[in-house]
Coordinates of C-alpha atoms in Angstrom, one line a residue:
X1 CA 22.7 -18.3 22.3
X2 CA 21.6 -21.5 23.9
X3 CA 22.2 -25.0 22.6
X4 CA 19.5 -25.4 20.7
X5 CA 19.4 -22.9 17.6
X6 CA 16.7 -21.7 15.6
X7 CA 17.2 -22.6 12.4
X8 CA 15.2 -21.7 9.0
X9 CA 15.3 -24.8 7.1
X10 CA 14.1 -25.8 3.7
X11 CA 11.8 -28.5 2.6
X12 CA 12.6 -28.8 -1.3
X13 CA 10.6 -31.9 -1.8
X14 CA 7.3 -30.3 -1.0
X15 CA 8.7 -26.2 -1.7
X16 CA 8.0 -25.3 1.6
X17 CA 10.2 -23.8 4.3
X18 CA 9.4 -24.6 7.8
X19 CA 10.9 -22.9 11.2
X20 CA 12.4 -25.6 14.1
X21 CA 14.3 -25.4 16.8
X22 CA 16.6 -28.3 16.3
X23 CA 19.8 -29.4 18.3
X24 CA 22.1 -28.9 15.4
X25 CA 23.4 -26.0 13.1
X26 CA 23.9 -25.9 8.8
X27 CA 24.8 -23.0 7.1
X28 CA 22.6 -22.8 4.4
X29 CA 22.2 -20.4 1.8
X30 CA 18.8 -18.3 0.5
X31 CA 15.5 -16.5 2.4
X32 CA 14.0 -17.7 4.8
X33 CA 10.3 -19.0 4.7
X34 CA 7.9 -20.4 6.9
X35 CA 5.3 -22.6 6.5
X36 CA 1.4 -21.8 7.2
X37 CA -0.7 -25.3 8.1
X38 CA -3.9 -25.1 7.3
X39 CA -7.1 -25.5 9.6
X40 CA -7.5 -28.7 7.9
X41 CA -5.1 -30.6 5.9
X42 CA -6.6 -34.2 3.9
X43 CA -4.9 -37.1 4.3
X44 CA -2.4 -37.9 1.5
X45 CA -2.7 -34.5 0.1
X46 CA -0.3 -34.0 -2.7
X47 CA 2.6 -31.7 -2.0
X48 CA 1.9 -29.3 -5.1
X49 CA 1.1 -25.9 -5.9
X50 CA -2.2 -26.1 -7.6
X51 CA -4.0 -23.5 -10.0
X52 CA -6.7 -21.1 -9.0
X53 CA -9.3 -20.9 -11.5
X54 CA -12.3 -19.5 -12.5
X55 CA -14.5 -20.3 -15.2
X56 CA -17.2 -19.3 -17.4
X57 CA -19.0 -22.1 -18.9
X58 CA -20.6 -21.1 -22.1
X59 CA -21.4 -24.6 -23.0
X60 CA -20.5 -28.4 -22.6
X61 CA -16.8 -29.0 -21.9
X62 CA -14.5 -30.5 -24.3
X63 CA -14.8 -34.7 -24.8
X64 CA -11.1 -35.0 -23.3
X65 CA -12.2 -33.7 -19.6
X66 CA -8.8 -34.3 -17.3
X67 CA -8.1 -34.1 -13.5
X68 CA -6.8 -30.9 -14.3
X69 CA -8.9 -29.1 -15.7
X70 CA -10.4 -25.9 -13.9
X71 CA -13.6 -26.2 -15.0
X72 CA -15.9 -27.9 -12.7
X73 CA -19.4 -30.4 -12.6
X74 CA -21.1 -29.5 -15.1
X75 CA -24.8 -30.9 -13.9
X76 CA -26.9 -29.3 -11.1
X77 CA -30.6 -29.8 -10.1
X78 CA -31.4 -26.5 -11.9
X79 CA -30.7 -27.1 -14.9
X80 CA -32.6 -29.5 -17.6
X81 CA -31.0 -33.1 -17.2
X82 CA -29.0 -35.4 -19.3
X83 CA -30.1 -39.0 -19.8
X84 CA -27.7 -41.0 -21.9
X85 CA -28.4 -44.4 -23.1
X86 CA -27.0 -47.4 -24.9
X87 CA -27.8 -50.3 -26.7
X88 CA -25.9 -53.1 -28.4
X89 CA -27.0 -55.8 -31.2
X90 CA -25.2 -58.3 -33.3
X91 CA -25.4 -56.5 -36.4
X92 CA -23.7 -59.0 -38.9
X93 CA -21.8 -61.9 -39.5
X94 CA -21.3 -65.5 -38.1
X95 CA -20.6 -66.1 -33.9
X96 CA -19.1 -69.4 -34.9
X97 CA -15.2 -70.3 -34.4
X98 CA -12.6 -68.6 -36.2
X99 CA -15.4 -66.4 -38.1
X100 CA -16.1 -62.6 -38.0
X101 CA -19.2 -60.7 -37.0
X102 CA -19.9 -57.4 -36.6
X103 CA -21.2 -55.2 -33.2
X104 CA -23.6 -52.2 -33.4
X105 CA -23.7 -50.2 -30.2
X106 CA -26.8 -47.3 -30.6
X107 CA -25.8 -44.5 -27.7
X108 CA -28.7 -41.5 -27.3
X109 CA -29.4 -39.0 -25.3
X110 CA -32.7 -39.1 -24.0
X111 CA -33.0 -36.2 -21.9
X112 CA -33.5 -32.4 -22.5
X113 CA -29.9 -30.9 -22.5
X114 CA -26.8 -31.4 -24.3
X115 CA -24.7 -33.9 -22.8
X116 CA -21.0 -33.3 -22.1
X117 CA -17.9 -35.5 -22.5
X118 CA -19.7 -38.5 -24.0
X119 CA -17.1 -41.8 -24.3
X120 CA -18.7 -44.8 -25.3
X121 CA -16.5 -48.0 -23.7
X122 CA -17.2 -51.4 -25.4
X123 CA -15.4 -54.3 -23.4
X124 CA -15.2 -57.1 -25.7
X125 CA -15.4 -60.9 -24.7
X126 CA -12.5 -63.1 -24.0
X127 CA -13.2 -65.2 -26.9
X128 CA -13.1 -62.8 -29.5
X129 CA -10.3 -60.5 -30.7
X130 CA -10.9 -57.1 -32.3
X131 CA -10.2 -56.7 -36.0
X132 CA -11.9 -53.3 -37.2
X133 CA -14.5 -50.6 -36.9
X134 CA -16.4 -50.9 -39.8
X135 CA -18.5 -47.2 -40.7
X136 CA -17.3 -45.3 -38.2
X137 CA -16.6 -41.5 -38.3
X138 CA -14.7 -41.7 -35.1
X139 CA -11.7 -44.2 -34.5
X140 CA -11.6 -45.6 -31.2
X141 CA -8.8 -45.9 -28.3
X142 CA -8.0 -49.8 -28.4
X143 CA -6.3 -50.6 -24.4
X144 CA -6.4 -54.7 -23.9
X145 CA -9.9 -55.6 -24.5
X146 CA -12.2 -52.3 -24.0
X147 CA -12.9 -49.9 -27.2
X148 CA -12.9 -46.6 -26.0
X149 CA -14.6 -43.8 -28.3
X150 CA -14.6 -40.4 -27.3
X151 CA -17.5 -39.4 -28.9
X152 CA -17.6 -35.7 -27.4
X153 CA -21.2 -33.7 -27.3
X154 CA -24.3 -35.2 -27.8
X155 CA -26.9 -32.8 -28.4
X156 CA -30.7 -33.6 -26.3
X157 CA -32.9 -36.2 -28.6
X158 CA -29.3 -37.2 -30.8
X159 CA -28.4 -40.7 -30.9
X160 CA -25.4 -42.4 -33.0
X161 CA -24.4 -45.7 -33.7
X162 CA -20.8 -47.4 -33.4
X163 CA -19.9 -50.9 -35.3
X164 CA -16.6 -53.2 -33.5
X165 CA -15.8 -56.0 -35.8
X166 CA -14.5 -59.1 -34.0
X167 CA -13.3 -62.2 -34.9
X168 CA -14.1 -65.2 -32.7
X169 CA -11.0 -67.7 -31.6
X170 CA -10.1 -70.7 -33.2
X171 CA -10.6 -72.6 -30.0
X172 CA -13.8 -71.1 -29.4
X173 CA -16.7 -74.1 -28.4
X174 CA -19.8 -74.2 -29.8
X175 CA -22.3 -73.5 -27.0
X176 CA -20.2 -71.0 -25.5
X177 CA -21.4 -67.7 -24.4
X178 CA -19.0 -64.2 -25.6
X179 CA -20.4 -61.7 -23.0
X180 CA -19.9 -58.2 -24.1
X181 CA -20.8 -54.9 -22.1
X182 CA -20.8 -51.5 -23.4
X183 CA -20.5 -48.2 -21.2
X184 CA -21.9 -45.2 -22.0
X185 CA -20.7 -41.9 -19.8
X186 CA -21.0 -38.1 -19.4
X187 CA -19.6 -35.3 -17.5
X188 CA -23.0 -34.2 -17.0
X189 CA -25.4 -35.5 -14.6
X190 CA -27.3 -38.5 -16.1
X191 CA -30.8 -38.7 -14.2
X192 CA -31.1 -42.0 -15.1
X193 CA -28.3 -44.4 -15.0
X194 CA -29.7 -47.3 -15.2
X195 CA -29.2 -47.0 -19.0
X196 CA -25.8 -46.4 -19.2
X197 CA -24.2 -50.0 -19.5
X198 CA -26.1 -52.6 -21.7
X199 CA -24.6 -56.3 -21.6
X200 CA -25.2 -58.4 -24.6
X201 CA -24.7 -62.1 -24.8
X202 CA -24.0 -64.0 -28.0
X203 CA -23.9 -68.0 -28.6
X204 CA -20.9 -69.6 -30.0
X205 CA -22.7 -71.8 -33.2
X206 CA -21.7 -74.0 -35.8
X207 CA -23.7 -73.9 -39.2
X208 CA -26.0 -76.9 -39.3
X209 CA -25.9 -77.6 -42.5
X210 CA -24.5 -76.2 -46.3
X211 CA -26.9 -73.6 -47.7
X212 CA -27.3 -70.0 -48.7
X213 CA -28.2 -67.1 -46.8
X214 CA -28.4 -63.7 -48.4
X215 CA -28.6 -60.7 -46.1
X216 CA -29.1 -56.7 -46.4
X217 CA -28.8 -53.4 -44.1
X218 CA -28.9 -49.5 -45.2
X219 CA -28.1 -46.1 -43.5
X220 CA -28.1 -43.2 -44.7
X221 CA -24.9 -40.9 -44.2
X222 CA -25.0 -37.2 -43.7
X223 CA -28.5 -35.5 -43.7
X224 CA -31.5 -34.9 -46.2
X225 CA -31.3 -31.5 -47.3
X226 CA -32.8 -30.0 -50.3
X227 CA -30.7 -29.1 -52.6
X228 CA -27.9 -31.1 -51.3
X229 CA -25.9 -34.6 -51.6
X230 CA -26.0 -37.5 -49.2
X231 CA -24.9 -40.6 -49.6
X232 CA -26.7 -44.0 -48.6
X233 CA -24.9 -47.1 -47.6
X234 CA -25.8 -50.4 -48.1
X235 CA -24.6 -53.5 -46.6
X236 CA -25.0 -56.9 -48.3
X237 CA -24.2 -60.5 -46.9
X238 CA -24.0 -63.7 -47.7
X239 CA -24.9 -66.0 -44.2
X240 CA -25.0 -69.5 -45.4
X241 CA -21.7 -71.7 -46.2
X242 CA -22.4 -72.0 -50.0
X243 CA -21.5 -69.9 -52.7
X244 CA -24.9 -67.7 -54.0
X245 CA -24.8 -67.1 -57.5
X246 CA -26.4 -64.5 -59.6
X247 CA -27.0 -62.1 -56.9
X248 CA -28.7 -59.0 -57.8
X249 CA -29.6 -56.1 -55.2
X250 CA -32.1 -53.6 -56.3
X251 CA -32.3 -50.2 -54.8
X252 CA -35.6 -48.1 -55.0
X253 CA -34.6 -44.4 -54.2
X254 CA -36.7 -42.1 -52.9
X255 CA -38.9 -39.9 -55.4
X256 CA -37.4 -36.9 -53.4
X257 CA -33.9 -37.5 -54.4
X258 CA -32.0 -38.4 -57.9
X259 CA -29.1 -40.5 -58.5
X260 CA -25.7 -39.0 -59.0
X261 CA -22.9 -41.7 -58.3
X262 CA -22.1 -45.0 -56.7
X263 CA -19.3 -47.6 -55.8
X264 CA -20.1 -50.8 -56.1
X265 CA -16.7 -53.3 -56.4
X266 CA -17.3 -56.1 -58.2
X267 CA -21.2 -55.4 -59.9
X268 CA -22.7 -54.2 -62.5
X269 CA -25.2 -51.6 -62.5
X270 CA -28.0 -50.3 -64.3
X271 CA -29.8 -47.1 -63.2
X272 CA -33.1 -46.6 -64.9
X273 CA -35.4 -43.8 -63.4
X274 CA -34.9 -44.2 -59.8
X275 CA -33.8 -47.4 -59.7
X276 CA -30.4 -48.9 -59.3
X277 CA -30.1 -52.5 -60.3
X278 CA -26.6 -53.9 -59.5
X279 CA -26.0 -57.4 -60.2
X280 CA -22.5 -60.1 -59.4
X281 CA -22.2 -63.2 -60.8
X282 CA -21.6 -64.8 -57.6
X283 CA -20.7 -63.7 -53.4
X284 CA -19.3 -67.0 -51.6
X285 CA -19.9 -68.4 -48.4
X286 CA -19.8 -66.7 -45.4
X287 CA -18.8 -63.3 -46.7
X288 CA -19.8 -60.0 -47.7
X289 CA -19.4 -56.6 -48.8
X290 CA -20.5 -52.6 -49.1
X291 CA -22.0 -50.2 -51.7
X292 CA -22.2 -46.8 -52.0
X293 CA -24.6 -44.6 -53.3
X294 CA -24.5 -40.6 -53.4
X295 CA -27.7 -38.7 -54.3
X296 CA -28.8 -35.5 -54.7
X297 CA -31.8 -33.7 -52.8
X298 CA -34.1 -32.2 -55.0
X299 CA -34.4 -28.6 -54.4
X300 CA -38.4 -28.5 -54.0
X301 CA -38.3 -31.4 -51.4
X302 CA -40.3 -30.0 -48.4
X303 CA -38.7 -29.7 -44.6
X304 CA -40.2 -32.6 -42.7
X305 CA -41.0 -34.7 -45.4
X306 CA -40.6 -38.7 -44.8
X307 CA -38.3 -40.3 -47.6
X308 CA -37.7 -44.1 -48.0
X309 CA -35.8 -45.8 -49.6
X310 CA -36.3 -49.8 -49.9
X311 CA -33.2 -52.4 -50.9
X312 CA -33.9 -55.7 -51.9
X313 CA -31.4 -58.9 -52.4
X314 CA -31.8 -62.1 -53.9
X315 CA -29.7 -65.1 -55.4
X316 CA -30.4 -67.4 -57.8
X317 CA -30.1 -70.2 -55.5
X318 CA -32.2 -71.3 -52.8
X319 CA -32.3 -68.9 -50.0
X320 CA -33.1 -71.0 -47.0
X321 CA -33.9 -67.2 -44.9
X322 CA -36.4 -65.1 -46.9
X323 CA -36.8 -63.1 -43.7
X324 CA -33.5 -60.7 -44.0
X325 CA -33.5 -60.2 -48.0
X326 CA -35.9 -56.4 -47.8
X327 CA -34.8 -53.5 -45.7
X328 CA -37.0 -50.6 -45.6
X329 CA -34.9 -46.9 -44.7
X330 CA -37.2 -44.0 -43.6
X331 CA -35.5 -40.9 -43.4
X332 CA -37.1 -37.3 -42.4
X333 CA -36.3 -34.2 -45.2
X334 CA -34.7 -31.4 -43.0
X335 CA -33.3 -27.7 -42.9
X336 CA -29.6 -27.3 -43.6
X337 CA -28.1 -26.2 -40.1
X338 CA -24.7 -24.5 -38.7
X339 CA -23.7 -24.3 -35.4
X340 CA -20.1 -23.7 -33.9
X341 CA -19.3 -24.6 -30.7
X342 CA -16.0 -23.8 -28.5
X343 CA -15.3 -24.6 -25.0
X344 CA -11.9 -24.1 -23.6
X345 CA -9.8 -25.4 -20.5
X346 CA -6.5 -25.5 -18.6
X347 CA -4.7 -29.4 -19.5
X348 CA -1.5 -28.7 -17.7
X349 CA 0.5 -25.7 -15.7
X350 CA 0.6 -23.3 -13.4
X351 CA -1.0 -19.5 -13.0
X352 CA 2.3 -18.6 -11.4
X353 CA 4.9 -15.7 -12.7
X354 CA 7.0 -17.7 -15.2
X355 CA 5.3 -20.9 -15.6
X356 CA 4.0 -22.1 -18.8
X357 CA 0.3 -23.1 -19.4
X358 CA -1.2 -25.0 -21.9
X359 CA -5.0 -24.8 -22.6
X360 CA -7.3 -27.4 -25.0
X361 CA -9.8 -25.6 -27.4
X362 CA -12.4 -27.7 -28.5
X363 CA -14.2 -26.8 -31.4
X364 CA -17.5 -28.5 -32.8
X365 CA -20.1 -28.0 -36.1
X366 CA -23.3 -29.0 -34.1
X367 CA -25.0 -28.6 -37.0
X368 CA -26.0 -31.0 -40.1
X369 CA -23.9 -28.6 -43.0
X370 CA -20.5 -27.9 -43.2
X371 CA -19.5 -24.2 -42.0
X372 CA -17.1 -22.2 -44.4
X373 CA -14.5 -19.8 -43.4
X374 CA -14.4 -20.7 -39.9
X375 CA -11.9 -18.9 -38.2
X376 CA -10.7 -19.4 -34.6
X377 CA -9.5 -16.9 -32.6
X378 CA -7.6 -17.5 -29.3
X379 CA -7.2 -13.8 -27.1
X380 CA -4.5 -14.6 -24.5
X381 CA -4.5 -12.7 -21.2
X382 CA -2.4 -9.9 -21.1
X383 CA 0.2 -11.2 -18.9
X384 CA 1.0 -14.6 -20.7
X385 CA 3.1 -14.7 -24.1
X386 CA 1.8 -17.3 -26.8
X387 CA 4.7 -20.4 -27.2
X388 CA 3.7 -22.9 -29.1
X389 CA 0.6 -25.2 -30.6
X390 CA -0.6 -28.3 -31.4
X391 CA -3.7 -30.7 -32.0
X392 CA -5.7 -29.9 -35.0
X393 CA -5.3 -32.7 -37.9
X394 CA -4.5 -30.0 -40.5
X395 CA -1.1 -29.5 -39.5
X396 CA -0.3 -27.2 -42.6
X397 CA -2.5 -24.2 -40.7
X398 CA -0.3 -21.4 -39.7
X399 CA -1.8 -19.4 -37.3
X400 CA -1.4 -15.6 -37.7
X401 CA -0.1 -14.3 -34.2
X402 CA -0.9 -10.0 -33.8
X403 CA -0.5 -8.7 -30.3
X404 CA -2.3 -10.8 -27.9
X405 CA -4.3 -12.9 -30.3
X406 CA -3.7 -16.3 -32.2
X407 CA -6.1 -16.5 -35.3
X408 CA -6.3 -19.8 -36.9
X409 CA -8.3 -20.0 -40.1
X410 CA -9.8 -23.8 -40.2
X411 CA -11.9 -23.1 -43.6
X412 CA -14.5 -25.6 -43.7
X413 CA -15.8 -28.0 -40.6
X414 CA -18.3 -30.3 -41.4
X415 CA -21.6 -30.6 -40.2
X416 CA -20.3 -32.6 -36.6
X417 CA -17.2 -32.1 -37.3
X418 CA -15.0 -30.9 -34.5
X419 CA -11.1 -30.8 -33.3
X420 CA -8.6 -30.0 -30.8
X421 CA -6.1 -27.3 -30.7
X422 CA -3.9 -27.0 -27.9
X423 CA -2.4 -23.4 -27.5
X424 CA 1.1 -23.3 -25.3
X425 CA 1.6 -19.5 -23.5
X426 CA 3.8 -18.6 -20.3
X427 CA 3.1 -16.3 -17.8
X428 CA 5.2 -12.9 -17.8
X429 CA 8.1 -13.2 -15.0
X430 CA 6.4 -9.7 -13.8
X431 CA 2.9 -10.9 -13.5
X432 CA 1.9 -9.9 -9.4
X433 CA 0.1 -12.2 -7.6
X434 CA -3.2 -11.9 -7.6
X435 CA -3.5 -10.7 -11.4
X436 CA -6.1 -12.1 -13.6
X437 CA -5.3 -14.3 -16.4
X438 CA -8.4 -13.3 -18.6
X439 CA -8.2 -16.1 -22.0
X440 CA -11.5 -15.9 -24.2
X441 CA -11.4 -18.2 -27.5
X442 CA -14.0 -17.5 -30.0
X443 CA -15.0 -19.3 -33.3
X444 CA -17.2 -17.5 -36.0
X445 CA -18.3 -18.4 -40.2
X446 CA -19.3 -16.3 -42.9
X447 CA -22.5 -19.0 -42.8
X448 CA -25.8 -18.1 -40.9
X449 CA -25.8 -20.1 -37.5
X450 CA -29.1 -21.4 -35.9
X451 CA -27.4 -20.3 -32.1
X452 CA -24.6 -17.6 -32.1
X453 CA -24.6 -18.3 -28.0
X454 CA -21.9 -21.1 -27.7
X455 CA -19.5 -19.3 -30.0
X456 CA -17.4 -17.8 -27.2
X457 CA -16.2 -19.5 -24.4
X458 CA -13.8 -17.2 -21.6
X459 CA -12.0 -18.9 -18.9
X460 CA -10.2 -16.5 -16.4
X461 CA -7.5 -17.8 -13.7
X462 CA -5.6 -16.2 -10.7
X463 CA -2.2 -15.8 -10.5
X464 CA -1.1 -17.5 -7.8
X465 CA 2.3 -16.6 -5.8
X466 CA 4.9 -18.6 -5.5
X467 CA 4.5 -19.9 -1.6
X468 CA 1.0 -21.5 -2.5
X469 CA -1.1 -22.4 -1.3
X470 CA -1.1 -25.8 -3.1
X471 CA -3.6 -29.2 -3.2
X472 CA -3.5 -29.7 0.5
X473 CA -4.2 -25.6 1.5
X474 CA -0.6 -24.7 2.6
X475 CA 0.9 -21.6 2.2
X476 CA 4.6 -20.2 3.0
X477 CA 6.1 -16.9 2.7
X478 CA 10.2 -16.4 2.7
X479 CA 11.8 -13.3 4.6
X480 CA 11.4 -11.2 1.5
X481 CA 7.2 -11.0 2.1
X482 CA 5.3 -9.3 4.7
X483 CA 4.5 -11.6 7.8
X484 CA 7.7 -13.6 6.7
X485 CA 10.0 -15.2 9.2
X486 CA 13.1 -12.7 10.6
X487 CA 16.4 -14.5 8.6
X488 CA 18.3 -15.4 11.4
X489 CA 21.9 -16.7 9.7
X490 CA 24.5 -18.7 11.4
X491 CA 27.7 -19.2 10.3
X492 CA 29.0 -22.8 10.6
X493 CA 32.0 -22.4 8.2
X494 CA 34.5 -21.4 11.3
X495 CA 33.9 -25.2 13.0
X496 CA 32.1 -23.6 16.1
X497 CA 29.5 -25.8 15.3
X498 CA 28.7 -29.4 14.5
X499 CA 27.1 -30.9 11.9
X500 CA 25.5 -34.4 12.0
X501 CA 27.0 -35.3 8.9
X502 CA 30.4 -35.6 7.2
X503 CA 30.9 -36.8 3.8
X504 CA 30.3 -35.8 0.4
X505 CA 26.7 -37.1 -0.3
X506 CA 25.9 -38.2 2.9
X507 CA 22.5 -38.7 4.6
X508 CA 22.3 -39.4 8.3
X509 CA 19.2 -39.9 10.3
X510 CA 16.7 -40.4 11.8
X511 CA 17.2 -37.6 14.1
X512 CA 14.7 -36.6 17.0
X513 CA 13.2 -33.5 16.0
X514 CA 11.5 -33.3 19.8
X515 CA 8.1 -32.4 18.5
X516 CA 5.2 -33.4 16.8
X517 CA 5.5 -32.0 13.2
X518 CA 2.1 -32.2 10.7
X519 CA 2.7 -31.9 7.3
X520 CA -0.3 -33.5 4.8
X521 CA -1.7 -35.3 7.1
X522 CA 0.8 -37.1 8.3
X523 CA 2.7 -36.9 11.8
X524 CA 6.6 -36.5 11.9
X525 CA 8.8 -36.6 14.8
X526 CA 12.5 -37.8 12.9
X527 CA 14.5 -36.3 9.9
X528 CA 17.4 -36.9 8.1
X529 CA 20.1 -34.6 7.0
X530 CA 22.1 -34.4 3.9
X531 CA 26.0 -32.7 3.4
X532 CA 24.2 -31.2 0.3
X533 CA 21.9 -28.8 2.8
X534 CA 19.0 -31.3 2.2
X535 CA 16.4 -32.1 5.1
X536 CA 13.6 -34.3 4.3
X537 CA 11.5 -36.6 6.4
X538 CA 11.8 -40.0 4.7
X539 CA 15.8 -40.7 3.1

């Protein structure tokens, strides 16, 4: 045997063995494996065994999308487009120094299929700092100054409204101007994205002079079904810097609808037919307040009807802004709806014998009435043993595990209402490469659906084998697989040979490895050795 041995050496930083004849012997222990470059390798390729995936896409992905998951782009130029917009207003309150005001931010989708993944990003102004989110059904993601709501699906001709109350500095100067931008995005392709970032621009003022300024808003929560409940909410305000006394808001309901309840801190109230007088003795400067009111449907109201309902505020001082005291809300009478979606995905692992995968469920009521008896049901593939779980708010849910399927019975979602579960399995030590890791989750309700399409979605991986290949295409095989390298084993033990290094944790290097050696795009021609049987190209 010559000088220079050939030597199988590993490469545990990137789990890849690689075959060079190098001026040097170690005794190391373990196969042998060589490494397969591919045709092409990316620049900066990271040195990890990715998943293989396939997937069946029975719907919109869930509003949590990661770099991980296997699913892919979900738009193409055959299929109806997405067209997401957003729009932002002052909604209430006072842009003046150390005062609070309130955002509305309007999002829709205005094109002719669901959109996917919908986060809504509000990036507040410098002179402002965030104090709530008044009305909303979804809590936002506060990081430095940008709101981040993950607002999930948004069914074609939807739209929904967000509120970010802010409170402007102390130092703020009158004149200034708080630019705020809002972001709307999708996983989908949006044909039109001009639409999807909307910059408003508010004024820094001072209030010229004492007076009183009575405001009111209405929305209506939930939907106008016959027969049912929903609950109207109204917003009242006092604008000016004086205290309004005798204030009195009158509600007109809809002839459709009858009263049943309200909250109203601090009034009194008088309902008399359909009409709800509340009256407070006084609501200072600057400040304001909400009321509640829950009616009832009447059973004979018919589908499509138009129902309005008109508030009116007044005070028994001089209101210097008639303008804002009436607020009309027209609302359309409509069919009670159910419709359960699920989507599922990979967030983290590997389909490789032994390795643990977790997957995200994402479950949604599309509809406008809450679902009863809904029941989940997660079929594993039959090669991967169920762990663990976690996600879904209702953490007292014990799931009922029989054979190869997790059943988890969620009882009632409400109409767009929706969660998270995030099932934990491993893959079976025996699993051969190449097996097919077949998971299908399904939801289902003892309530009539409008679509029975998007209740199943399947998602089916490959397992992988152990040598690859990974993000950057590379493959190895050890002496144990066919087309593996011969294990060629030289015992240095006996001192015959000399190693570069002496020492107990020792590195030495660089060493000339004579050749050009590619590895993820990048060109080697030094190592370093460690006593510990290490070799790596960078100590």
């Amino acid at each position: 045997m010559n000088a220079h041995h050939k030597r199988d050496l590993r490469l545990l930083g990137s789990l890849a063995v690689v075959t060079l004849s190098l001026s040097f012997a170690l005794a190391l222990s373990g196969a042998a494996s060589s490494l397969a470059r591919p045709a092409a390798v990316p620049t900066g390729a990271a040195p990890f065994l990715s998943q293989s995936a396939e997937t069946k896409d029975t719907g919109a992905p869930s509003p949590s999308a990661r770099a991980e998951d296997v699913s892919g782009p979900h738009g193409s130029a055959d299929i109806a487009p997405t067209d997401m917009n957003v729009v932002k207003y002052f909604d209430s309150g006072k842009a003046e120094a150390g005062k609070q005001f309130i955002y509305r931010i309007n999002f829709t989708n205005q094109g002719n299929a669901p959109a996917s993944d919908v986060i809504v990003t509000d990036t507040l102004p410098a002179g402002v700092t965030f104090v709530s989110v008044p009305y909303c059904s979804i809590s936002p993601t506060l990081s430095g100054d940008q709101l981040v709501w993950y607002v999930g699906r948004v069914t074609q001709g939807n739209s929904g409204s967000l509120y970010a109350q802010v409170q402007v500095t102390d130092t703020a100067q009158v004149g200034s101007v708080l630019t705020n931008v809002v972001r709307v995005s999708t996983s989908d392709v949006d044909i039109d994205p001009t639409d999807d970032v909307y910059t408003l621009t508010t004024t820094v003022t001072t209030t010229v002079a004492p007076g009183w300024d009575m405001k009111v808003t209405q929305s209506l929560s939930g939907a106008a079904i016959p027969g049912q409940e929903a609950q109207y909410y109204i917003r009242y305000d006092n604008l000016g810097s004086l205290t309004a006394t005798n204030v009195i808001i009158t509600d007109l309901l809809p002839i459709s609808v009858t009263y049943v309840s309200h909250s109203a801190l601090g009034f009194s109230t008088v309902v008399t037919g359909s009409m709800v007088v509340l009256t407070r003795s006084e609501v200072v400067g600057d400040s304001g307040g909400g009321i509640s009111i829950t009616v009832r449907v009447t059973d004979t109201a018919p589908v499509g009807a138009v129902i309005t309902n008109v508030t009116q505020i007044s005070t028994g001082d001089l209101d210097v802004n008639l303008t804002n005291n009436v607020y009309t809300l027209t609302t359309s009478i409509v069919t009670a709806t159910r419709d359960l979606y699920v989507y599922k995905s990979v967030v983290g692992g590997s389909p490789q014998a032994g390795s643990p995968i977790t997957y995200e469920i994402y479950f949604y009521n599309q509809g406008n009435y809450t679902a009863t008896n809904v029941v989940l049901t997660d079929t594993l593939p039959a090669s991967a043993t169920f762990m663990a779980w976690s996600g879904y708010a209702d953490s007292t849910i014990t799931p009922t595990v029989v054979d190869n399927q997790v059943v988890w019975n969620l009882g009632q979602v409400a109409g767009g209402g929706s969660g998270f579960i995030y099932p934990a399995v491993i893959v079976t030590d025996t699993a051969p490469a190449g097996a097919r890791l077949v998971n299908q989750a399904s939801i289902s309700t003892d309530d009539a659906e409008t679509n029975y399409g998007d209740n199943t979605s399947v998602i089916t991986m490959t397992v992988v084998p152990y040598g690859g290949p990974d993000a950057g295409a590379y493959t190895f095989k050890d002496n144990t697989q066919l087309g593996g390298p011969s294990f060629d084993w030289l015992d240095a033990t006996d001192g015959g040979f000399k190693s570069y290094v002496a020492g107990k944790d020792r590195f030495d290097g660089p060493i000339s490895i004579g050749f050009n050696f590619y590895l993820y795009g990048n060109t080697f021609t030094q190592t370093y050795l460690s006593t510990n049987g290490l070799m790596t190209f960078g100590r």
